[in-house]
Amino acid sequence: GENVEQHPSTLSVQEGDSAVIKCTYSDSASNYFPWYKQELGKRPQLIIDIRSNVGEKKDQRIAVTLNKTAKHFSLHITETQPEDSAVYFCAASILTGGGNKLTFGTGTQLKVEL
Amino acid sequence: GAGVSQSPRYKVAKRGQDVALRCDPISGHVSLFWYQQALGQGPEFLTYFQNEAQLDKSGLPSDRFFAERPEGSVSTLKIQRTQQEDSAVYLCASSPGTSRETQYFGPGTRLLVL
């Protein structure tokens, strides 16, 4: 089955700096890659996603890049703010008509310091 | 509109007890997923429903775990004869269709087995 690895496990940045989180996946059939943000004790919330037919997607301060050949994708957050502090999870999935179970990475604890 | 809701939010069970966890998906959502999230880890897939049909239960860790969605809306995850290793947060997610990829998560039920 699919295996997703995520690095780093913790990341501390100064407010205003950029943060980059990287993930690799094992199943070349995976074609959908969402990123979720989870604050302590809260539900995971989708912040951005990318499908395998594009290499990059951007939404304001957040961007995701995908390298299908190397089977890795990354989350980029620019101009970080204290409210960006949370755990971020990458995930991979194969979109089918029978549902798309997500395989998650182990998470990155991002801390944005003032 | 209302998001995915789960109840109870917290459950303490003695080892050997049976528990039932409830998920109310977003109204009209066809797909429903259950995930298990151990402390400090990413969610792990348990099972998937398309309407009332359980199409994938490959992630259920043992035959003590049982899930149902009899009318294609509310779902219940039941764990029989709970064990300490069952302690985790159980997350439910729903998505609009079978090919629409975005999954919306509930707040989870935190289960502690003593």
Tab-separated table of C-alpha atoms in Angstrom:
chain	number	residue	atom	x	y	z
A	1	GLY	CA	0.000	0.000	0.000
A	2	GLU	CA	0.857	3.673	-0.056
A	3	ASN	CA	3.466	5.021	2.348
A	4	VAL	CA	3.945	8.747	2.995
A	5	GLU	CA	6.980	10.164	4.758
A	6	GLN	CA	7.076	13.729	6.059
A	7	HIS	CA	9.935	15.964	7.188
A	8	PRO	CA	10.753	17.712	9.398
A	9	SER	CA	8.798	16.553	12.412
A	10	THR	CA	9.230	19.954	14.069
A	11	LEU	CA	9.951	23.329	12.525
A	12	SER	CA	10.515	26.616	14.291
A	13	VAL	CA	10.652	29.880	12.326
A	14	GLN	CA	10.609	33.556	13.085
A	15	GLU	CA	7.501	35.523	12.232
A	16	GLY	CA	7.718	36.723	8.659
A	17	ASP	CA	10.061	33.958	7.535
A	18	SER	CA	9.116	31.150	5.173
A	19	ALA	CA	8.432	27.551	6.163
A	20	VAL	CA	8.837	24.488	3.960
A	21	ILE	CA	7.547	21.002	4.724
A	22	LYS	CA	8.408	18.068	2.487
A	23	CYS	CA	6.697	14.745	1.824
A	24	THR	CA	7.477	11.707	-0.278
A	25	TYR	CA	5.088	8.978	-1.367
A	26	SER	CA	5.635	5.460	-2.607
A	27	ASP	CA	2.712	4.608	-4.885
A	28	SER	CA	3.146	6.093	-8.358
A	29	ALA	CA	-0.613	5.709	-8.914
A	30	SER	CA	-1.370	8.378	-6.294
A	31	ASN	CA	-2.814	11.443	-7.971
A	32	TYR	CA	-4.257	13.649	-5.236
A	33	PHE	CA	-2.242	15.355	-2.494
A	34	PRO	CA	-3.997	17.447	0.171
A	35	TRP	CA	-2.462	19.301	3.082
A	36	TYR	CA	-4.280	19.603	6.382
A	37	LYS	CA	-3.686	21.935	9.317
A	38	GLN	CA	-4.595	20.670	12.762
A	39	GLU	CA	-4.569	22.863	15.845
A	40	LEU	CA	-4.348	21.228	19.246
A	41	GLY	CA	-7.557	19.362	20.036
A	42	LYS	CA	-9.219	20.490	16.812
A	43	ARG	CA	-10.269	18.831	13.602
A	44	PRO	CA	-7.911	18.629	10.591
A	45	GLN	CA	-8.732	21.396	8.129
A	46	LEU	CA	-7.834	21.355	4.451
A	47	ILE	CA	-5.593	24.273	3.541
A	48	ILE	CA	-4.569	23.404	-0.005
A	49	ASP	CA	-4.491	20.425	-2.344
A	50	ILE	CA	-2.969	19.514	-5.679
A	51	ARG	CA	-3.726	16.957	-8.330
A	52	SER	CA	-1.081	15.182	-10.313
A	53	ASN	CA	-1.822	16.975	-13.568
A	54	VAL	CA	-0.273	20.200	-12.245
A	55	GLY	CA	3.126	20.919	-10.773
A	56	GLU	CA	2.327	23.869	-8.562
A	57	LYS	CA	-0.621	25.561	-6.926
A	58	LYS	CA	-0.740	28.756	-4.918
A	59	ASP	CA	-3.292	30.319	-2.607
A	60	GLN	CA	-2.184	33.607	-1.072
A	61	ARG	CA	0.680	32.788	1.328
A	62	ILE	CA	0.454	29.061	0.780
A	63	ALA	CA	1.813	27.073	-2.153
A	64	VAL	CA	2.292	23.411	-2.927
A	65	THR	CA	4.676	21.910	-5.460
A	66	LEU	CA	4.609	18.389	-6.860
A	67	ASN	CA	7.349	16.384	-8.547
A	68	LYS	CA	5.747	13.235	-9.906
A	69	THR	CA	8.981	11.784	-11.197
A	70	ALA	CA	10.636	11.966	-7.815
A	71	LYS	CA	7.370	11.258	-5.987
A	72	HIS	CA	7.628	14.154	-3.635
A	73	PHE	CA	5.578	17.248	-2.834
A	74	SER	CA	6.143	20.227	-0.609
A	75	LEU	CA	4.185	22.869	1.273
A	76	HIS	CA	5.516	26.426	1.289
A	77	ILE	CA	4.200	29.065	3.674
A	78	THR	CA	5.502	32.589	3.173
A	79	GLU	CA	5.365	35.533	5.569
A	80	THR	CA	4.538	33.247	8.472
A	81	GLN	CA	2.321	34.534	11.271
A	82	PRO	CA	1.794	33.269	14.833
A	83	GLU	CA	-1.609	31.881	13.829
A	84	ASP	CA	0.166	29.545	11.399
A	85	SER	CA	1.465	27.611	14.419
A	86	ALA	CA	-0.111	24.146	14.267
A	87	VAL	CA	0.569	20.595	13.121
A	88	TYR	CA	0.550	20.155	9.347
A	89	PHE	CA	-0.156	16.828	7.675
A	90	CYS	CA	0.433	15.877	4.080
A	91	ALA	CA	-1.548	13.058	2.518
A	92	ALA	CA	-1.738	11.064	-0.685
A	93	SER	CA	-4.630	9.355	-2.369
A	94	ILE	CA	-5.724	7.628	-5.542
A	95	LEU	CA	-8.924	9.160	-6.840
A	96	THR	CA	-11.348	6.448	-7.880
A	97	GLY	CA	-15.081	6.106	-8.190
A	98	GLY	CA	-15.052	4.085	-5.024
A	99	GLY	CA	-13.777	6.749	-2.697
A	100	ASN	CA	-10.315	8.047	-2.015
A	101	LYS	CA	-8.880	6.982	1.315
A	102	LEU	CA	-6.102	9.253	2.443
A	103	THR	CA	-2.683	8.043	3.584
A	104	PHE	CA	-1.207	10.649	5.906
A	105	GLY	CA	2.319	11.593	6.826
A	106	THR	CA	3.357	11.729	10.463
A	107	GLY	CA	2.924	15.483	10.756
A	108	THR	CA	5.086	18.584	11.219
A	109	GLN	CA	4.739	20.729	14.315
A	110	LEU	CA	5.234	24.296	13.070
A	111	LYS	CA	5.974	26.982	15.606
A	112	VAL	CA	6.095	30.598	14.519
A	113	GLU	CA	7.957	32.692	17.055
A	114	LEU	CA	7.528	36.410	17.555
B	1	GLY	CA	-23.944	25.196	7.010
B	2	ALA	CA	-23.288	22.598	9.684
B	3	GLY	CA	-20.087	20.650	9.417
B	4	VAL	CA	-19.348	17.073	10.366
B	5	SER	CA	-20.219	16.375	13.980
B	6	GLN	CA	-19.196	13.530	16.240
B	7	SER	CA	-20.330	12.303	19.626
B	8	PRO	CA	-19.312	11.821	22.270
B	9	ARG	CA	-16.298	14.127	22.137
B	10	TYR	CA	-14.618	12.213	24.965
B	11	LYS	CA	-15.105	8.666	26.119
B	12	VAL	CA	-13.430	6.823	28.962
B	13	ALA	CA	-13.923	3.077	28.967
B	14	LYS	CA	-12.689	0.291	31.153
B	15	ARG	CA	-10.800	-2.428	29.361
B	16	GLY	CA	-13.252	-4.997	28.056
B	17	GLN	CA	-16.161	-2.590	27.665
B	18	ASP	CA	-17.923	-2.019	24.358
B	19	VAL	CA	-18.125	1.532	22.969
B	20	ALA	CA	-20.105	3.168	20.162
B	21	LEU	CA	-18.950	6.321	18.434
B	22	ARG	CA	-21.302	8.373	16.297
B	23	CYS	CA	-20.677	10.466	13.191
B	24	ASP	CA	-23.112	12.888	11.597
B	25	PRO	CA	-21.736	13.808	8.156
B	26	ILE	CA	-22.548	16.926	6.204
B	27	SER	CA	-26.067	16.547	4.854
B	28	GLY	CA	-26.159	14.957	1.433
B	29	HIS	CA	-22.570	13.752	1.471
B	30	VAL	CA	-22.266	10.394	-0.213
B	31	SER	CA	-18.866	9.315	1.085
B	32	LEU	CA	-17.989	8.745	4.727
B	33	PHE	CA	-14.628	7.734	6.137
B	34	TRP	CA	-13.388	6.708	9.575
B	35	TYR	CA	-9.802	7.309	10.642
B	36	GLN	CA	-7.869	6.513	13.824
B	37	GLN	CA	-5.323	9.046	15.079
B	38	ALA	CA	-2.879	7.919	17.734
B	39	LEU	CA	-1.161	10.562	19.847
B	40	GLY	CA	1.441	12.433	17.816
B	41	GLN	CA	0.639	10.581	14.615
B	42	GLY	CA	-1.256	11.220	11.421
B	43	PRO	CA	-4.739	9.796	10.941
B	44	GLU	CA	-4.892	6.215	9.680
B	45	PHE	CA	-7.698	4.946	7.483
B	46	LEU	CA	-10.152	2.482	9.007
B	47	THR	CA	-13.138	2.136	6.700
B	48	TYR	CA	-15.128	3.792	3.910
B	49	PHE	CA	-18.849	4.006	3.101
B	50	GLN	CA	-20.507	5.061	-0.110
B	51	ASN	CA	-24.066	5.783	0.981
B	52	GLU	CA	-25.019	2.729	3.062
B	53	ALA	CA	-22.515	0.378	1.405
B	54	GLN	CA	-19.265	-0.337	3.202
B	55	LEU	CA	-16.904	-0.550	0.249
B	56	ASP	CA	-13.589	-0.711	2.066
B	57	LYS	CA	-12.877	-1.990	5.560
B	58	SER	CA	-9.261	-2.867	4.997
B	59	GLY	CA	-8.035	-0.571	7.762
B	60	LEU	CA	-10.042	-2.048	10.623
B	61	PRO	CA	-7.397	-3.438	12.981
B	62	SER	CA	-9.351	-6.443	14.227
B	63	ASP	CA	-12.757	-8.067	14.202
B	64	ARG	CA	-13.515	-6.156	17.396
B	65	PHE	CA	-14.071	-3.088	15.211
B	66	PHE	CA	-17.354	-2.788	13.367
B	67	ALA	CA	-18.879	0.128	11.471
B	68	GLU	CA	-22.275	0.725	9.945
B	69	ARG	CA	-24.217	3.380	8.076
B	70	PRO	CA	-27.622	1.765	7.653
B	71	GLU	CA	-29.508	4.675	6.058
B	72	GLY	CA	-26.621	6.269	4.244
B	73	SER	CA	-26.287	9.231	6.590
B	74	VAL	CA	-25.299	8.781	10.255
B	75	SER	CA	-22.537	6.245	10.904
B	76	THR	CA	-21.550	4.383	14.030
B	77	LEU	CA	-18.158	2.878	14.791
B	78	LYS	CA	-18.364	0.166	17.418
B	79	ILE	CA	-15.437	-1.285	19.298
B	80	GLN	CA	-16.058	-4.451	21.276
B	81	ARG	CA	-14.032	-5.584	24.277
B	82	THR	CA	-11.887	-2.454	24.228
B	83	GLN	CA	-8.165	-2.730	24.902
B	84	GLN	CA	-5.638	-0.118	25.946
B	85	GLU	CA	-4.157	0.040	22.465
B	86	ASP	CA	-7.540	1.248	21.183
B	87	SER	CA	-6.942	4.565	22.954
B	88	ALA	CA	-6.830	7.203	20.219
B	89	VAL	CA	-8.841	9.934	18.555
B	90	TYR	CA	-11.384	8.564	16.099
B	91	LEU	CA	-12.050	10.954	13.238
B	92	CYS	CA	-14.912	10.875	10.802
B	93	ALA	CA	-14.783	12.618	7.432
B	94	SER	CA	-17.301	13.058	4.657
B	95	SER	CA	-17.143	14.190	1.056
B	96	PRO	CA	-19.864	15.200	-1.398
B	97	GLY	CA	-19.558	12.436	-3.949
B	98	THR	CA	-17.561	9.439	-4.977
B	99	SER	CA	-15.101	11.353	-7.109
B	100	ARG	CA	-15.036	14.688	-5.331
B	101	GLU	CA	-11.851	14.541	-3.417
B	102	THR	CA	-12.158	17.044	-0.567
B	103	GLN	CA	-12.774	15.348	2.768
B	104	TYR	CA	-14.244	17.395	5.608
B	105	PHE	CA	-13.340	16.168	9.050
B	106	GLY	CA	-15.284	16.113	12.266
B	107	PRO	CA	-13.772	17.131	15.618
B	108	GLY	CA	-13.143	13.525	16.597
B	109	THR	CA	-13.918	11.371	19.591
B	110	ARG	CA	-11.064	10.966	22.037
B	111	LEU	CA	-11.235	7.440	23.465
B	112	LEU	CA	-9.264	6.501	26.546
B	113	VAL	CA	-9.274	2.863	27.623
B	114	LEU	CA	-8.130	2.263	31.181
